Coordinates of N, CA and C in Angstrom, one line a residue:
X283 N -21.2 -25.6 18.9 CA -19.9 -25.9 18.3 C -20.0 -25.6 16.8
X284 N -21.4 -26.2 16.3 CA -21.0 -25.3 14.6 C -21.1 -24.3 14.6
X285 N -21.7 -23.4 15.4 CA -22.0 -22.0 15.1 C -20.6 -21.3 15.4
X286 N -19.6 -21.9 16.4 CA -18.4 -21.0 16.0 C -17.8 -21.4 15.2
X287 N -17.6 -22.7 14.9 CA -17.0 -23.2 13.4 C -17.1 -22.5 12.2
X288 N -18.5 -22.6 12.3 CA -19.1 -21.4 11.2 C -18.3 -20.1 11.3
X289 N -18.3 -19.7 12.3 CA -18.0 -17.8 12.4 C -16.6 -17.8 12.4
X290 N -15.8 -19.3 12.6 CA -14.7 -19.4 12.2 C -14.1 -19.3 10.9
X291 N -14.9 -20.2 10.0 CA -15.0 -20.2 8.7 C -14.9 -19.1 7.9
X292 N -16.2 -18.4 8.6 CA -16.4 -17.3 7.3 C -15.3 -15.8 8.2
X293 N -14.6 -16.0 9.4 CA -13.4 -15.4 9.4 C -12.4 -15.3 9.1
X294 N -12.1 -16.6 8.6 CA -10.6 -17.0 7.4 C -10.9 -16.9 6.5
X295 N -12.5 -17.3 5.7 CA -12.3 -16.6 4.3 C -12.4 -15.2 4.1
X296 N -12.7 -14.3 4.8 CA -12.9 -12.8 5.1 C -11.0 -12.6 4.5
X297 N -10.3 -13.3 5.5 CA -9.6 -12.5 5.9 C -8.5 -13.0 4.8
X298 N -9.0 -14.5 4.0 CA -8.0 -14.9 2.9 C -8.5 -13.9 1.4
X299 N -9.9 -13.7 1.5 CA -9.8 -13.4 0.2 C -10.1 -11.7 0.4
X300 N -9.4 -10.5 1.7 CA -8.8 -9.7 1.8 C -7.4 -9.6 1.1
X301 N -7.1 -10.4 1.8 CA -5.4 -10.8 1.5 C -4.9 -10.8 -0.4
X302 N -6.4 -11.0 -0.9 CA -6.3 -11.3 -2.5 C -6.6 -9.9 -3.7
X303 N -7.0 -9.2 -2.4 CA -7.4 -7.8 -3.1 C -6.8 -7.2 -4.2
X304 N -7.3 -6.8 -5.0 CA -6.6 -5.6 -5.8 C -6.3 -4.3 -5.0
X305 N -5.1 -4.0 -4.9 CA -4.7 -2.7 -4.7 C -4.4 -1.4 -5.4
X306 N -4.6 -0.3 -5.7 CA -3.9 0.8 -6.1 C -5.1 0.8 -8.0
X307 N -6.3 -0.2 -7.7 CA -6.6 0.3 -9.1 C -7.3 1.5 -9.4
X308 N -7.3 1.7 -10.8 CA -7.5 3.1 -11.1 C -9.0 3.4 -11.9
X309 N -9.1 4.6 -12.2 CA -11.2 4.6 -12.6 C -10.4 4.2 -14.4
X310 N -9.3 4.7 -14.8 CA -9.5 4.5 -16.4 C -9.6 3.3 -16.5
X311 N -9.4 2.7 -18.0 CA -9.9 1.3 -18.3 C -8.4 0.4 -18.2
X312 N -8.0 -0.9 -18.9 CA -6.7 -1.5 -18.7 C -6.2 -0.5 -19.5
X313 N -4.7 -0.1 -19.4 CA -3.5 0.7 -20.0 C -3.7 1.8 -20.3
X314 N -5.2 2.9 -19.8 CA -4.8 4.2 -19.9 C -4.3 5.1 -18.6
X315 N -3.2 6.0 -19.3 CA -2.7 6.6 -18.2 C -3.0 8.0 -18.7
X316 N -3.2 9.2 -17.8 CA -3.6 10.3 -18.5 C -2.1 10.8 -18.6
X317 N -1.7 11.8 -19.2 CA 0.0 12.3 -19.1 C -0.4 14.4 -19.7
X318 N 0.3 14.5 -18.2 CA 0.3 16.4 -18.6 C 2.1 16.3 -18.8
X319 N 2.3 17.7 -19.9 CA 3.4 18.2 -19.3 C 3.4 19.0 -19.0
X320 N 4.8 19.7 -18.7 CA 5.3 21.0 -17.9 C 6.7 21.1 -17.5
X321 N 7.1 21.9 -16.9 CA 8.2 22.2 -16.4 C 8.1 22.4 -14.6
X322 N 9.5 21.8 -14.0 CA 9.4 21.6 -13.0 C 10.2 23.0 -12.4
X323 N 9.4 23.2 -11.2 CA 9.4 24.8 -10.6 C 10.1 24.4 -9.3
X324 N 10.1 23.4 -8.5 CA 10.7 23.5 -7.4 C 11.0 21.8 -7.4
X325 N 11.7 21.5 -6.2 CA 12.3 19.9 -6.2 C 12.8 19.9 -5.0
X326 N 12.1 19.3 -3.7 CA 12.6 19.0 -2.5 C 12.5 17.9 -1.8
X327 N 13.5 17.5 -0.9 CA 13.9 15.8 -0.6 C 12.8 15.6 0.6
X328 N 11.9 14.6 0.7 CA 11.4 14.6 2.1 C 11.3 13.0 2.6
X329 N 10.6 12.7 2.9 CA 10.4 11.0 3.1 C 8.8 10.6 2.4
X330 N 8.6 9.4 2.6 CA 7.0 8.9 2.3 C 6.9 7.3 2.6
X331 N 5.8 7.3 3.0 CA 5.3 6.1 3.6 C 4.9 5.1 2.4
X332 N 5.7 4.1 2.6 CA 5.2 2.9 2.2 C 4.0 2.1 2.2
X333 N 3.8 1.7 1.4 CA 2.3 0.5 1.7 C 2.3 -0.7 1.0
X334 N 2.9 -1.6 1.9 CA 3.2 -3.2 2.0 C 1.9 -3.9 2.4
X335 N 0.7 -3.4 2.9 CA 0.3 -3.8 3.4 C -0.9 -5.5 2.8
X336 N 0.2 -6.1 2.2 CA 0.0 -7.6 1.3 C -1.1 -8.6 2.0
X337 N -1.3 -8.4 3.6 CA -2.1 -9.2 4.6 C -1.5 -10.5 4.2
X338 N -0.5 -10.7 4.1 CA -0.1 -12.0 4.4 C 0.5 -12.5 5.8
X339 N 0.8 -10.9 6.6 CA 1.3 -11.6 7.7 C 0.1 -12.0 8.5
X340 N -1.1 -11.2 8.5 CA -2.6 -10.9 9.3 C -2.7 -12.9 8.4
X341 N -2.7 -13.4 7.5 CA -3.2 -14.9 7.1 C -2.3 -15.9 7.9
X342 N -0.9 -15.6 8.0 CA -0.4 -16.3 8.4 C 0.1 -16.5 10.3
X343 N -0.5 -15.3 10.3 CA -0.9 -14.9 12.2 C -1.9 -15.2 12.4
X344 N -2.9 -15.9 11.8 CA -4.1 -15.9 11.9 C -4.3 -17.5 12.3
X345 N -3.5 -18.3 11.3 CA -3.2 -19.7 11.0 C -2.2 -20.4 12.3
X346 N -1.3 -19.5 12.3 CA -0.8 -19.7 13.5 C -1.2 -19.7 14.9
X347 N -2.5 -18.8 15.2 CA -3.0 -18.9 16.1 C -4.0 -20.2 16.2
X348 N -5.1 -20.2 15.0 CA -5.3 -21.0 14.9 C -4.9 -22.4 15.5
X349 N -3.5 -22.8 15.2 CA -3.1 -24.0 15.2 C -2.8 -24.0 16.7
X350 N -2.0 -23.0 17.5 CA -1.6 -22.9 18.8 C -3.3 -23.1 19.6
X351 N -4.2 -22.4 19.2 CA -6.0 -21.9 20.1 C -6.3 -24.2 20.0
X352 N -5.5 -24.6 18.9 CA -6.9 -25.9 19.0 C -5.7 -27.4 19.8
X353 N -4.7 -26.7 20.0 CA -3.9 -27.5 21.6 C -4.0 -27.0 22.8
X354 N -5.3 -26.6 23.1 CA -5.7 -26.1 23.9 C -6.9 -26.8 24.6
X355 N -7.4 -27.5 25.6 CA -8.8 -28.1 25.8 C -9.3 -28.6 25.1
X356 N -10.4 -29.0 25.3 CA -11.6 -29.5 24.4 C -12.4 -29.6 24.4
X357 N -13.9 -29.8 23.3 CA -14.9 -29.1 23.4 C -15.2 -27.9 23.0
X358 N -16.2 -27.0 23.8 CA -16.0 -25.9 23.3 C -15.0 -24.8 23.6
X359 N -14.3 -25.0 25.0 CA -13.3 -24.4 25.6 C -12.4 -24.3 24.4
X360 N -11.7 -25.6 23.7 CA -11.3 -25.2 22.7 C -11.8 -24.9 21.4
X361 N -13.0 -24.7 21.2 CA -13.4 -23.9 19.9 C -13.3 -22.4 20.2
X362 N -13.5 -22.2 21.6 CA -13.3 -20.8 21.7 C -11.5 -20.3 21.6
X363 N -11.0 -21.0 22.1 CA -9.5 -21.2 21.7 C -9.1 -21.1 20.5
X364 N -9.8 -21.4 19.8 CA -9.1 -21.4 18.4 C -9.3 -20.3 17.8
X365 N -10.6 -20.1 17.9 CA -11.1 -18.5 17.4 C -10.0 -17.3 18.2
X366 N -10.3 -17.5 19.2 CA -9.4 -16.4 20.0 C -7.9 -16.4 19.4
X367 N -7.2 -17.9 19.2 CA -6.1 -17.8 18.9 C -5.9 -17.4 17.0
X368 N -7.0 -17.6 16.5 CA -6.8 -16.9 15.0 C -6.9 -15.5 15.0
X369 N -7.9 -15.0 15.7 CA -7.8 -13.1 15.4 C -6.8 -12.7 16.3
X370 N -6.1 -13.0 17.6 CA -5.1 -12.9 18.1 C -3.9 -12.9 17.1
X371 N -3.7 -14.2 16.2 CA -2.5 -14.5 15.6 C -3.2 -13.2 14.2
X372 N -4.0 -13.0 14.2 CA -4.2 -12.4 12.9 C -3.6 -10.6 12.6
X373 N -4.1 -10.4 14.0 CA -4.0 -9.0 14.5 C -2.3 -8.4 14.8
X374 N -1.8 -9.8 15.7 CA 0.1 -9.6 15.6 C 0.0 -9.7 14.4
X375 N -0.1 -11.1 13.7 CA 0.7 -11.0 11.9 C 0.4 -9.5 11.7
X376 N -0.6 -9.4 11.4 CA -0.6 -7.6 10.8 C 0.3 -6.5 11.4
X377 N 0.4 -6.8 12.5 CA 1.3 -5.6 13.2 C 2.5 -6.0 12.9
X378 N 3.3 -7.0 12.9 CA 4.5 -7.4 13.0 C 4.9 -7.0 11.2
X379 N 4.0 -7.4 10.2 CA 4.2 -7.4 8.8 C 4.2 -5.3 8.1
X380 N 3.4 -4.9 9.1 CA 3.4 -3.4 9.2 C 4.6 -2.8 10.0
X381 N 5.0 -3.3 10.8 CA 6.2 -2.8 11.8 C 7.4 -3.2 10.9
X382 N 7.7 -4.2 10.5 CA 9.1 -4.4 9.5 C 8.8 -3.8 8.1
X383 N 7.7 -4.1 7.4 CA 8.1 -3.4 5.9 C 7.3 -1.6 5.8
X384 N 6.5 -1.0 6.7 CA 6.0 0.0 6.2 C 7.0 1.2 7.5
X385 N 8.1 1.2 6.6 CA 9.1 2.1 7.3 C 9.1 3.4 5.8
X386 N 8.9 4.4 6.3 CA 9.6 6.0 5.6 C 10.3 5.9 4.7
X387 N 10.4 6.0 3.9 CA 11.7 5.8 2.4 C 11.7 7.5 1.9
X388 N 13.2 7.4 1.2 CA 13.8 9.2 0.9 C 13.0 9.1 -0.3
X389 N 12.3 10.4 -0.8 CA 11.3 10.8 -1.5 C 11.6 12.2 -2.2
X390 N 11.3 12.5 -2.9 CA 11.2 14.1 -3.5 C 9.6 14.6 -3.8
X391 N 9.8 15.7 -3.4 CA 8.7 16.4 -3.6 C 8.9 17.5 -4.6
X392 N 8.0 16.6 -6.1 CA 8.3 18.2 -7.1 C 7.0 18.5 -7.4
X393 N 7.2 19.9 -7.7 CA 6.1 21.0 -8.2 C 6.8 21.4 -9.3
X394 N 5.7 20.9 -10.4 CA 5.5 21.3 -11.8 C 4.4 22.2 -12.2
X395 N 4.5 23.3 -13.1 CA 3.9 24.0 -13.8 C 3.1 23.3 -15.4
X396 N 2.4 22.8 -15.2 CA 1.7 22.2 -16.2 C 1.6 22.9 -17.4
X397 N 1.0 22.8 -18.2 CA 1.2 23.6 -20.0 C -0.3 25.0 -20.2
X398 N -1.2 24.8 -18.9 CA -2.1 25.2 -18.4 C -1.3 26.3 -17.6
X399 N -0.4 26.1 -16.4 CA -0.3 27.2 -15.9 C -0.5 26.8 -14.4
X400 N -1.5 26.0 -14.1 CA -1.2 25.2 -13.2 C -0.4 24.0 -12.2
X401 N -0.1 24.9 -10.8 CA 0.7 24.0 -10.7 C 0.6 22.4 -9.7
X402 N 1.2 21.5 -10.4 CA 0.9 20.1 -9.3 C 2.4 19.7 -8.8
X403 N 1.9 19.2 -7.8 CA 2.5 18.6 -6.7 C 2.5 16.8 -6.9
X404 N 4.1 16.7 -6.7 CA 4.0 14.8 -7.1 C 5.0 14.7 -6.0
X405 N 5.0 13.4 -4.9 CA 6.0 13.0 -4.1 C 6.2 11.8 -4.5
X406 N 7.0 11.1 -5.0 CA 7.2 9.9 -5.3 C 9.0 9.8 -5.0
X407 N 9.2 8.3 -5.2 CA 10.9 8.0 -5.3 C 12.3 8.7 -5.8
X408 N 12.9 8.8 -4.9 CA 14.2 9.8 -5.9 C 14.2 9.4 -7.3
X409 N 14.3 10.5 -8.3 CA 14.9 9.8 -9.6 C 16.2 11.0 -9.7
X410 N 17.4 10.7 -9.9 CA 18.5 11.7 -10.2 C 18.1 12.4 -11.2
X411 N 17.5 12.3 -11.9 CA 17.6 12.4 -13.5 C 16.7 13.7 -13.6
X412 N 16.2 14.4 -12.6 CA 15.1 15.5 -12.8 C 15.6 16.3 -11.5
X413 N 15.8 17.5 -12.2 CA 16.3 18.7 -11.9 C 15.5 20.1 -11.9
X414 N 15.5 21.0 -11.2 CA 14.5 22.6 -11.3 C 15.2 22.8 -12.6
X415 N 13.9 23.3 -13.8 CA 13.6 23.5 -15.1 C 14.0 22.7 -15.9
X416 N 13.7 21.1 -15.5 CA 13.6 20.1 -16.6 C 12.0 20.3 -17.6
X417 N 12.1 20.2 -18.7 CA 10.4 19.2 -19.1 C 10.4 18.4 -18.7
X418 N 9.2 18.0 -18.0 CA 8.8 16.6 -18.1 C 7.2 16.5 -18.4
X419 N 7.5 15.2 -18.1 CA 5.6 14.5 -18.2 C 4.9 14.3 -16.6
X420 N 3.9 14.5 -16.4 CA 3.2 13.8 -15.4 C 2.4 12.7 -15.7
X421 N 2.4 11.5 -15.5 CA 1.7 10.5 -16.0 C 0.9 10.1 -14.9
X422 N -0.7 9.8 -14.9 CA -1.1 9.1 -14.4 C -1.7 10.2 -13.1
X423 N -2.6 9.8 -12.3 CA -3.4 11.3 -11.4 C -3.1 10.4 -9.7
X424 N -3.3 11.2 -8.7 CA -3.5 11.2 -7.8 C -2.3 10.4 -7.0
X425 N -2.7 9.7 -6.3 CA -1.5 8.6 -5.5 C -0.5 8.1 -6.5
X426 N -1.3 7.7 -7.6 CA -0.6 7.3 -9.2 C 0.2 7.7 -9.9
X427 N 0.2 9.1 -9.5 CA 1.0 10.0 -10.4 C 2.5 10.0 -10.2
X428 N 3.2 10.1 -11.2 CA 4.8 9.7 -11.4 C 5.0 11.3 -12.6
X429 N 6.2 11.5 -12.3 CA 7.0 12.8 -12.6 C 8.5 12.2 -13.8
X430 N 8.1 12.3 -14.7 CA 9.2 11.3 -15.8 C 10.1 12.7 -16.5
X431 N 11.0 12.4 -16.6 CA 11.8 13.4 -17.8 C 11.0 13.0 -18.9
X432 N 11.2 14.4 -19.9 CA 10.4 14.2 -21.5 C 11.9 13.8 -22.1
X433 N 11.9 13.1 -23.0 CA 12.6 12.3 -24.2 C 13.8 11.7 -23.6
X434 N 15.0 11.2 -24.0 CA 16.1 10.1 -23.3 C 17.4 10.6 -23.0

């Protein structure tokens, strides 16, 4: 019985201090962003995937099972209940928290000519405000990268 307690244990703290993660950080230090400019060469609408993925529903599916696995028998019948009912509840919260917020949103895909000659590719959120052969800036590299008009 302690030995699943135990593997109980260190399965909700796994899964609470997941849930606490930093997401999306970057290799520079606090507040550097790198910034290219250039001129934008093409601008087309497509979609892009969201990532909600907070693990609060997987904590709170988890808890829930929890609570349903330990009105169940007793003994160990119910220690094993409880475990089963936390990664059960853990596994729906995650799917149910993925199935409502990580839906497709309208997107633009622009391709900029950088000051180099080089060209990049940024898909991020509609902005109205950038149009084929605006300047702009590209700020910030990879998943990170955002496509800004230069000046107001």
């Amino acid at each position: 019985m302690k030995v699943i307690l135990s593997w109980l244990s260190v399965t909700l703290m796994t899964v609470l201090i997941s849930a606490c993660s930093a997401v999306g950080s970057t290799d520079g230090g606090a507040g550097e962003i790198e910034i290219r400019s250039g001129k934008i060469e093409q601008i087309s609408l497509t979609q892009m995937q969201t990532n909600h993925d907070s693990g609060v529903g997987a904590v709170l599916g988890g808890l829930g099972g929890l609570a349903l696995g330990s009105l169940i028998g007793g003994g160990t019948g119910r220690d094993v209940a409880m475990v089963a009912g936390a990664l059960a509840g853990a596994a729906g919260g995650n799917y149910a928290e993925k199935k409502k917020y990580d839906q497709p949103v309208e997107a633009q895909q622009i391709i900029v000519r950088v000051s180099s000659g080089v060209l990049v590719s940024v898909t991020q959120p509609i902005n109205p405000s950038l149009a084929k052969g605006s300047k702009v800036y590209i700020q910030g590299s990879g998943n990170d990268a955002r496509v800004v008009p230069q000046g107001s």
